[in-house]
XYZ file of C-alpha atoms in Angstrom:
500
model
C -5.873 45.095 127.125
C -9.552 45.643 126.981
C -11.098 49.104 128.571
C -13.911 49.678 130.533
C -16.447 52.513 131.940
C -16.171 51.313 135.763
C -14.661 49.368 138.099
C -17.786 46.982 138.014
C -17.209 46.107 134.595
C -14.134 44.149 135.404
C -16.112 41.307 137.735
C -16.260 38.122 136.424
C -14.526 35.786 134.063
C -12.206 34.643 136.327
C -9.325 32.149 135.537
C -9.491 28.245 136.204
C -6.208 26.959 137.473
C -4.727 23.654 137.707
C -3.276 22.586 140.715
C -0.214 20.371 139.359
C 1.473 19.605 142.137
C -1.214 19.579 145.218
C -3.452 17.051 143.366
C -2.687 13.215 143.103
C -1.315 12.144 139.737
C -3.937 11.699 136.681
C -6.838 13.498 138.068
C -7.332 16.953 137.252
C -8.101 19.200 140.089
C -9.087 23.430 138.703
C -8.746 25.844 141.341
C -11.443 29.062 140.057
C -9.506 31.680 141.387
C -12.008 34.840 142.544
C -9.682 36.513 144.072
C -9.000 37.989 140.044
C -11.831 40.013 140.842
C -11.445 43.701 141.374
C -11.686 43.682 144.815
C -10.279 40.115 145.122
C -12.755 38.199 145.843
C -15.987 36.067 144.655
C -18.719 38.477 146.910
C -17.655 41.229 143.667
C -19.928 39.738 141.883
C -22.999 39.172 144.179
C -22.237 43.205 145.357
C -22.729 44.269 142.020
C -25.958 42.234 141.658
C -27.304 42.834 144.428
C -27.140 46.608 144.387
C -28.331 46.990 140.820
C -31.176 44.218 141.444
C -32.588 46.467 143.767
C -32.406 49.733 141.826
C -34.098 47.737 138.784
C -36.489 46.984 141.342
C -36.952 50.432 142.918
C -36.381 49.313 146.451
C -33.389 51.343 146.531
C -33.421 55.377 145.911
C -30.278 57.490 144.786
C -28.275 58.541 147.314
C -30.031 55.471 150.185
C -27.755 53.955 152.505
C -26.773 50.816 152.148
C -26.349 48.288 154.968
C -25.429 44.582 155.503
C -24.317 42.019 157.783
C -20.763 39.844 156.528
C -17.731 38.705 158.015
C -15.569 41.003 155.223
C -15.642 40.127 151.628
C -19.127 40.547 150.639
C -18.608 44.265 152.400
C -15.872 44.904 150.443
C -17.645 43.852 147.274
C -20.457 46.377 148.450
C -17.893 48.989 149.607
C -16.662 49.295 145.846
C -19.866 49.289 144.080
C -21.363 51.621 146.501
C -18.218 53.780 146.303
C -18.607 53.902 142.406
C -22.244 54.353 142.669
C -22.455 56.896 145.017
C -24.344 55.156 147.898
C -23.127 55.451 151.519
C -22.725 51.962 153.149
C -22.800 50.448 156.699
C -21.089 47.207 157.039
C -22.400 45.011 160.264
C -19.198 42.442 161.315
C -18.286 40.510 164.613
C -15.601 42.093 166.584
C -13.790 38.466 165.564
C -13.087 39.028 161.949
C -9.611 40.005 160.473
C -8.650 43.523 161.047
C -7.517 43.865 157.693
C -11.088 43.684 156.697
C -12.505 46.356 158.674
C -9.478 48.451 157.422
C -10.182 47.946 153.932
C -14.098 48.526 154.438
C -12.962 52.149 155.934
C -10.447 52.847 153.611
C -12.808 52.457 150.585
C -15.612 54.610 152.596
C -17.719 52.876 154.382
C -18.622 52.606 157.904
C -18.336 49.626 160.137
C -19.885 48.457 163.251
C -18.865 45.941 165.289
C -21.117 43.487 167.023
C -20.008 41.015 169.986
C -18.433 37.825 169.083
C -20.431 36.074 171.176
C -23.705 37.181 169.096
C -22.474 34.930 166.341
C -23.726 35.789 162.555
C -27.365 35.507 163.929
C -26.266 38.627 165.904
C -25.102 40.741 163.698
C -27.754 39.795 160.775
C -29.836 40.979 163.646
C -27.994 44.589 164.249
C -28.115 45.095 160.847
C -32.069 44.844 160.123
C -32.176 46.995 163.857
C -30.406 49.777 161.726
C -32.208 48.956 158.552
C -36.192 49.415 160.398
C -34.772 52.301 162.300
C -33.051 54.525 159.920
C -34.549 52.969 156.760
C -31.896 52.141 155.041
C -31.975 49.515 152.656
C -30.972 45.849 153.749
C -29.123 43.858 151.270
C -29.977 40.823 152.508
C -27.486 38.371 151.697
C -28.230 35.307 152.901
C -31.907 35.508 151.035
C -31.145 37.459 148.368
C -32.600 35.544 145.143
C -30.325 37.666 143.172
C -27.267 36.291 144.815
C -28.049 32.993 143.454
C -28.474 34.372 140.058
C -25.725 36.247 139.134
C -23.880 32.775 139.828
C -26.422 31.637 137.216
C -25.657 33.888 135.024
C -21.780 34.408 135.245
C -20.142 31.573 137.659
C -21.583 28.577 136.415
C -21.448 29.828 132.652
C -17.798 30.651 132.522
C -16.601 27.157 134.437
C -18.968 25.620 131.422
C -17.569 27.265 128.726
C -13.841 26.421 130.102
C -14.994 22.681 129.467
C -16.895 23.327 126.451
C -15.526 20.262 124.485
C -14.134 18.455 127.577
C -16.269 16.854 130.464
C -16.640 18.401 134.065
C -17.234 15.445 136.669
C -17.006 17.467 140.161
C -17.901 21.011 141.539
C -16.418 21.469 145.510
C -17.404 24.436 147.262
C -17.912 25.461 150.607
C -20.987 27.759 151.643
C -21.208 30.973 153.812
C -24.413 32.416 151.851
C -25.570 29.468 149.864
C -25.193 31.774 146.643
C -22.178 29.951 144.791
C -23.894 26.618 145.689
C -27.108 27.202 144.942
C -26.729 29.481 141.528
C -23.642 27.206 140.137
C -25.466 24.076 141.544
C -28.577 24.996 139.324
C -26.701 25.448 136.253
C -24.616 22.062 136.384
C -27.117 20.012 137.105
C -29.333 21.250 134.610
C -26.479 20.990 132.159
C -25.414 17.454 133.073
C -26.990 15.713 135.832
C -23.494 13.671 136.066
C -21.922 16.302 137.521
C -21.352 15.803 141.257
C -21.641 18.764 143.915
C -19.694 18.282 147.261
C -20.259 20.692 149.580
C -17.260 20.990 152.524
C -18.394 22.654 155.628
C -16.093 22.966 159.028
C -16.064 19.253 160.767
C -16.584 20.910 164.563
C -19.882 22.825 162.917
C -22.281 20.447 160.792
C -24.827 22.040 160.344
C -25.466 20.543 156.946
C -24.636 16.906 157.806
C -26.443 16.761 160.829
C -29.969 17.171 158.643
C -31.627 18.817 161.507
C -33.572 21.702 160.468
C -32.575 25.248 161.340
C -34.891 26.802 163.754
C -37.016 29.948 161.809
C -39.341 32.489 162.681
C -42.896 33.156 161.138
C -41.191 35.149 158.479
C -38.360 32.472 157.323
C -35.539 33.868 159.261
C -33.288 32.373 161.806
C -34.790 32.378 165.164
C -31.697 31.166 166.796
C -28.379 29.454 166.805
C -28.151 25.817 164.833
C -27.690 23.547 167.527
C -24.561 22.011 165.966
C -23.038 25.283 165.358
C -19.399 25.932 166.979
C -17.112 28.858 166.417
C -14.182 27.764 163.406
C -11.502 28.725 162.252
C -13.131 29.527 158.386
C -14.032 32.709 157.885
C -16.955 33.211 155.933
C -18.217 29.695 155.998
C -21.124 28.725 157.677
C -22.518 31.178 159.915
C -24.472 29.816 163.195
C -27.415 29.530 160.799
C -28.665 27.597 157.433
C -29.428 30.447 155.416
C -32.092 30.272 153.467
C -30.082 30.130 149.889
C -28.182 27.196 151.143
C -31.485 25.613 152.515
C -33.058 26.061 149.057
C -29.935 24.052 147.752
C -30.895 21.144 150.137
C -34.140 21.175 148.987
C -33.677 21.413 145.318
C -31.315 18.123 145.935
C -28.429 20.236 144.397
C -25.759 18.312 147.053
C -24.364 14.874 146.371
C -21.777 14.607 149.130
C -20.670 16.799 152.318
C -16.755 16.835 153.578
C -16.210 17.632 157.078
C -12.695 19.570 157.159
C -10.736 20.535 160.222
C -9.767 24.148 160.706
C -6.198 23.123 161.270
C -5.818 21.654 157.765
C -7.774 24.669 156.020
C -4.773 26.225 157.353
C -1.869 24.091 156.396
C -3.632 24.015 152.482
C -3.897 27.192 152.385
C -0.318 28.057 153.334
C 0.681 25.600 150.719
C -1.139 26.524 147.967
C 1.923 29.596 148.547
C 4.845 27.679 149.325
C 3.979 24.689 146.465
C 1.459 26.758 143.912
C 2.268 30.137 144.397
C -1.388 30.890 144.986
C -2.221 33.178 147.601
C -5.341 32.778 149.193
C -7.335 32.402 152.901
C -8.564 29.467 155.344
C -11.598 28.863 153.020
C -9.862 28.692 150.006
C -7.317 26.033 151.950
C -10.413 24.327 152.831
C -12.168 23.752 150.100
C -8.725 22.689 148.274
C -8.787 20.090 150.818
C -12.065 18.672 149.828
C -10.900 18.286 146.004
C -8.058 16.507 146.450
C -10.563 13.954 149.315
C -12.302 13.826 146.376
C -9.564 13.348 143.853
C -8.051 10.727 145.820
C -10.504 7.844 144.916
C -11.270 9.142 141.737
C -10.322 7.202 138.473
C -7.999 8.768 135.877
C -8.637 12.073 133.844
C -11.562 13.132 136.308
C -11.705 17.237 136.293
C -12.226 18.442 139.341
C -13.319 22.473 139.333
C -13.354 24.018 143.284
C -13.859 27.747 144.183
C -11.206 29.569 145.737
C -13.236 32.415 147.133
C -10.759 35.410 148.167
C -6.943 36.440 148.783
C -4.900 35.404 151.640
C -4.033 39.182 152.209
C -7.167 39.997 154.024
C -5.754 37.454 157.148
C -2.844 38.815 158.269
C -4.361 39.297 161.471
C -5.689 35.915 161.800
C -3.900 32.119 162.728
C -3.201 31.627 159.019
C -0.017 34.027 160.011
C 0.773 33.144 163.073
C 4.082 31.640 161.448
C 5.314 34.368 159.593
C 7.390 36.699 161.915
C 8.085 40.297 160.949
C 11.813 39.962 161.830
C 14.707 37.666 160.550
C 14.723 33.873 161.107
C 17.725 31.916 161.846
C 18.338 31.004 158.313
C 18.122 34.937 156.927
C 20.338 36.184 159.500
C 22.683 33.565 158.121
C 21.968 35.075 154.827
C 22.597 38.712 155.834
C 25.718 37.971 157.129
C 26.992 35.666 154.706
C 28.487 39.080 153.268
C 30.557 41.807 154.713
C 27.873 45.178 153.786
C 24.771 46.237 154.491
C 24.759 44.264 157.764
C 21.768 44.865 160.700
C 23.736 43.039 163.134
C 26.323 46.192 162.991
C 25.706 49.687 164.624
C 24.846 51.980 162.142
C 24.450 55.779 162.757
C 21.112 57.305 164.136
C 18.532 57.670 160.763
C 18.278 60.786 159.735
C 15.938 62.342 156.865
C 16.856 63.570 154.262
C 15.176 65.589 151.340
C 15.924 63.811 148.273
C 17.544 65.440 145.306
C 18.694 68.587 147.030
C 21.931 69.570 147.860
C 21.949 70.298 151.707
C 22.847 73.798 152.615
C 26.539 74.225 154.098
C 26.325 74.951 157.813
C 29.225 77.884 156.950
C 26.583 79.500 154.427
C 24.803 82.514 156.093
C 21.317 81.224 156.782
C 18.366 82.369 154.614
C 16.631 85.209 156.076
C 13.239 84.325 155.043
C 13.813 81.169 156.171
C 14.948 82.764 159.646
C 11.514 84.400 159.651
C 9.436 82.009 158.462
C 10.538 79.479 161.408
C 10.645 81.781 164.211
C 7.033 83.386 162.601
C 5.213 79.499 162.659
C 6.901 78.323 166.181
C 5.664 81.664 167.688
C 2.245 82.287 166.337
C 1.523 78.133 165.902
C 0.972 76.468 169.605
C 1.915 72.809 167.982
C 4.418 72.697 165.382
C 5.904 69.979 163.327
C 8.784 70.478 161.262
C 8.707 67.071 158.791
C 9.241 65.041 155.906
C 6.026 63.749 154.024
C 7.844 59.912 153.372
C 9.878 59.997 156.607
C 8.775 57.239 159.245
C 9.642 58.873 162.017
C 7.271 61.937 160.801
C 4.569 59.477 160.723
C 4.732 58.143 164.004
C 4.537 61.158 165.274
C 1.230 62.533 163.463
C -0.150 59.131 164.274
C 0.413 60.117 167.899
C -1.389 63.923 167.157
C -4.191 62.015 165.823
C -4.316 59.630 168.470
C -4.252 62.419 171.044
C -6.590 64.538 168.934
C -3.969 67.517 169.066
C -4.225 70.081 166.029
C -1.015 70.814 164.750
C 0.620 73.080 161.690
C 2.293 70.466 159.750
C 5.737 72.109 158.086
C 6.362 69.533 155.430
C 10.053 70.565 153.845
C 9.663 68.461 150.871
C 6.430 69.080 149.720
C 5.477 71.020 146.634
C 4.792 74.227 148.527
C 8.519 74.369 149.993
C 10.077 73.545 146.875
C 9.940 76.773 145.363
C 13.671 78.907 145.820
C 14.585 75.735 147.548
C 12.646 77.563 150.362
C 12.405 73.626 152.540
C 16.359 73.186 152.035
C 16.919 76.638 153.574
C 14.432 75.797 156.743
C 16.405 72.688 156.977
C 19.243 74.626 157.659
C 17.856 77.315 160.220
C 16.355 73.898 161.997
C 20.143 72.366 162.166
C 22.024 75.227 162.979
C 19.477 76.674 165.807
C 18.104 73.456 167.057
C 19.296 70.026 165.668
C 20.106 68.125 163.006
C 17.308 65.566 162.570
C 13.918 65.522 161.341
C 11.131 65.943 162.702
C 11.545 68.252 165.248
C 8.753 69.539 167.340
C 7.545 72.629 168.972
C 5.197 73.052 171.862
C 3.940 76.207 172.908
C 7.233 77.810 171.186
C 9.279 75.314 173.655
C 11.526 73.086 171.465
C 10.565 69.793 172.472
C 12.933 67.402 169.736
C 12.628 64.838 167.448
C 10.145 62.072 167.186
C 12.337 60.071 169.703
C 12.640 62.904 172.433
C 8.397 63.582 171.893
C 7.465 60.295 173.015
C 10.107 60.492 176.050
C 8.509 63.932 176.812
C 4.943 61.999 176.312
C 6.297 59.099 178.577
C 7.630 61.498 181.281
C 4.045 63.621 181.250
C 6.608 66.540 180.035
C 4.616 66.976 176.767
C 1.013 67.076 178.439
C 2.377 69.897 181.012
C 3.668 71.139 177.836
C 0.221 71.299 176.243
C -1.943 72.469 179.149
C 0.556 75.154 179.628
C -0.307 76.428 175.583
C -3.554 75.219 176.253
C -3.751 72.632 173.994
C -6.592 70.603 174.010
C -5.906 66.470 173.506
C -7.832 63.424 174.704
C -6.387 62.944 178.264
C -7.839 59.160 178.879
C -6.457 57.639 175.883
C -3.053 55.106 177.603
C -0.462 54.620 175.122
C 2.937 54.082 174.846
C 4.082 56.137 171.830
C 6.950 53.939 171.377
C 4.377 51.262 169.325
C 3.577 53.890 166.639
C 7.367 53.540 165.310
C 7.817 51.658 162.496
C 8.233 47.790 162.696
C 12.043 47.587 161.847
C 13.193 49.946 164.828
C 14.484 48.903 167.948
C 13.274 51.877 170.482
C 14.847 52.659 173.240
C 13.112 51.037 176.467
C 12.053 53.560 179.683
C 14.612 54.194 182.048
């Protein structure tokens, strides 16, 4: 395995696989797969240029913050090279993308806001230079960026022509959100053999390509509007409501033999079997632009190679109508399977979970309780107005600080099996105080030094309004106009019990 200094150093030189069973026999149809990238998906590598274009440039100081406009990937590309740089970043996104984005763009530090969906791309390309002029803060600038195009210059289009270095490439198929695949690969291919065709798919109920009218600009070059043959789809991160100008420059430079109009619905259906029949996982563009190829391989002759970019991972649409098939419980047919066996059965009561620390012997109820342990618990209930006895891997634990944090209640957090407890087995003899004096489960929670219960009895209390007397009467401070049920904080594979 090779090493490297950074993260960054990993994008690129991503693998070119053949879809065997997908494409019609004799013609040769290479998925690239991005999502090998670090961050799993082909906006790594315009991030990375991007970024370091600009400090070659000057145009962005140490320490700036970084803001941009996309539908998810190309902020997670940013998100990791601003992380590893050190730059704080502000990712711009319609309220309609995947959640899972959004997650991961706050997970790996940056901050996200959130524009209507009704705005459209236009609107939140618009938000974003707002925040850039006001707080100046530097503006990527995707969809204009000349050094988009050219790391796909320099790296896409290069490694798909050195996989065919002896053999002959006859098709590119991509689709286009930025215009910097097409545009940068386009370049390269042509200039390398003018043979090569470039088919471009775009959504068929949005053509803003194949209708050849011209997208409305401003005096600078920007959009000044909606295309007029723009419609919402069902592709994330193809075309936004506007021809950006990287995708324009594509037109212009004559870089597109053929456009494929290709229904959301069988983006969809591709993508879920390129799983179920390649074993690649990857999202509604990928799907779509798979669909393309094989249009294209269909009337092509014998030994034609076919190379079409798979742009991301299907993990990043959970959220989204590519999953609306997958349930999180047992089908018909698994049920079947569970209880085509006597053990292990769900269909069966089973006792009420209860946490355990691994690796330690419990304590014997007859054993004399630990008088530290005595002290310690009646010490943190008294002086502590919130207390939570817990496991740091128990569900049930988690559920409840989810609710603390929804609430925004401070709490002491008394986790038995963490490193500080360990010592003299000091957790296992708390455990024990907790069963004999109170009950047997974990967590159990105290309010005010009242003993409210477990996790199960909390949200009761919460349903009831028994916990927020509870808190006003230690004068605990939470966010009274939050409405939730607690019960949807437990973990997926637990029936609750419904109010009474």
């Amino acid at each position: 395995m090779a090493r490297y200094d950074t993260i960054l150093d990993t994008i690129g030189n991503t693998p070119l696989v053949r879809l065997g069973k997908l494409a019609p026999p004799g013609v040769n149809v290479f998925a690239k797969l991005e999502s090998f990238n670090p961050l799993g998906s082909v906006k790594d590598r315009m991030a990375r240029a991007v970024i370091e274009a600009a400090e070659r440039a000057g145009t962005l100081a140490p320490g700036q913050t970084v803001v941009e406009a996309t539908s998810g990937n190309t902020g997670i590309g940013l998100a990791m090279v601003c992380a590893q740089k050190g730059y704080p970043l502000v990712v711009v996104m319609a309220e309609n993308f995947s959640i899972e984005r959004r997650k991961l763009l706050r997970f790996l530090g940056a901050k996200v806001v959130l524009t209507p969906a009704a705005e459209k791309g236009s609107g939140m390309l618009a938000k974003a230079v707002e925040l850039s002029q006001a707080h100046g803060w530097f503006l990527c600038r995707q969809f204009e960026n000349p050094a988009n195009a050219e790391v796909h210059m320099r790296t896409t289009a290069r490694e798909i022509l050195a996989d065919f270095e002896g053999d002959t490439l006859h098709c590119f198929v991509t689709g286009t959100g930025t215009g910097g695949t097409l545009l940068g690969v386009g370049r390269v291919l042509r200039q390398a053999d003018p043979r090569i065709r470039i088919v471009v798919a775009e959504p068929d109920n949005a053509p803003i390509l194949a209708s050849g009218i011209p997208q409305p600009r401003d005096a600078n070059g920007a959009p000044s509007r909606s295309h007029p043959h723009f419609q919402p789809h069902l592709i994330q991160g193809w075309t936004p409501d506007f021809i950006p100008r990287l995708t324009q420059s594509a037109r212009d430079e004559q870089l597109v033999d053929e456009i494929v109009p290709i229904a959301g619905a069988d983006a969809l259906r591709v993508a879920r079997e390129l799983a179920t029949v390649e074993g690649i996982l990857a999202g509604p563009s990928s799907g779509a632009t798979v669909v393309a190829a094989l249009h294209v391989a269909r009337r092509s002759a014998p030994g034609t190679n076919i190379v079409c970019m798979l742009p991301d991972t299907g993990e990043r649409y959970m959220s989204t109508p590519l999953f609306e098939h997958i349930s999180e419980t047992m089908n018909d047919d698994e049920v079947a399977i569970s209880r085509s066996t006597p053990g292990y059965r769900f269909d069966r009561p089973t006792p009420p979970p209860v946490c355990a620390i691994p690796g330690l012997a419990p304590v014997p109820d007859e054993e004399p309780l630990d008088a530290r342990a005595e002290a310690f618990v009646a010490q943190v209930i008294r002086d502590k107005p919130v207390v939570l006895f817990a496991l740091e891997w128990c569900e049930f634990c988690w559920a409840v600080r989810k609710l603390f944090a929804r609430l925004g209640i401070d709490y002491e957090s008394v986790d038995l099996d963490s490193v500080a407890y360990q010592q003299g087995d000091l957790g296992v003899k708390i455990r024990a105080v907790l069963r004999k004096q109170f009950a047997q489960t974990i967590p159990q929670i105290f309010i005010g030094g009242a003993h409210i219960g477990g996790c199960t009895e909390l949200f009761d209390a919460m349903r009831s309004g028994q916990m927020q007397q509870q808190l006003e009467g230690a004068r605990v401070d939470y966010d009274r106009k939050i409405a939730l049920d607690p019960y949807t904080l437990l973990p997926n594979w637990v029936h609750p019990r419904e109010p009474a």
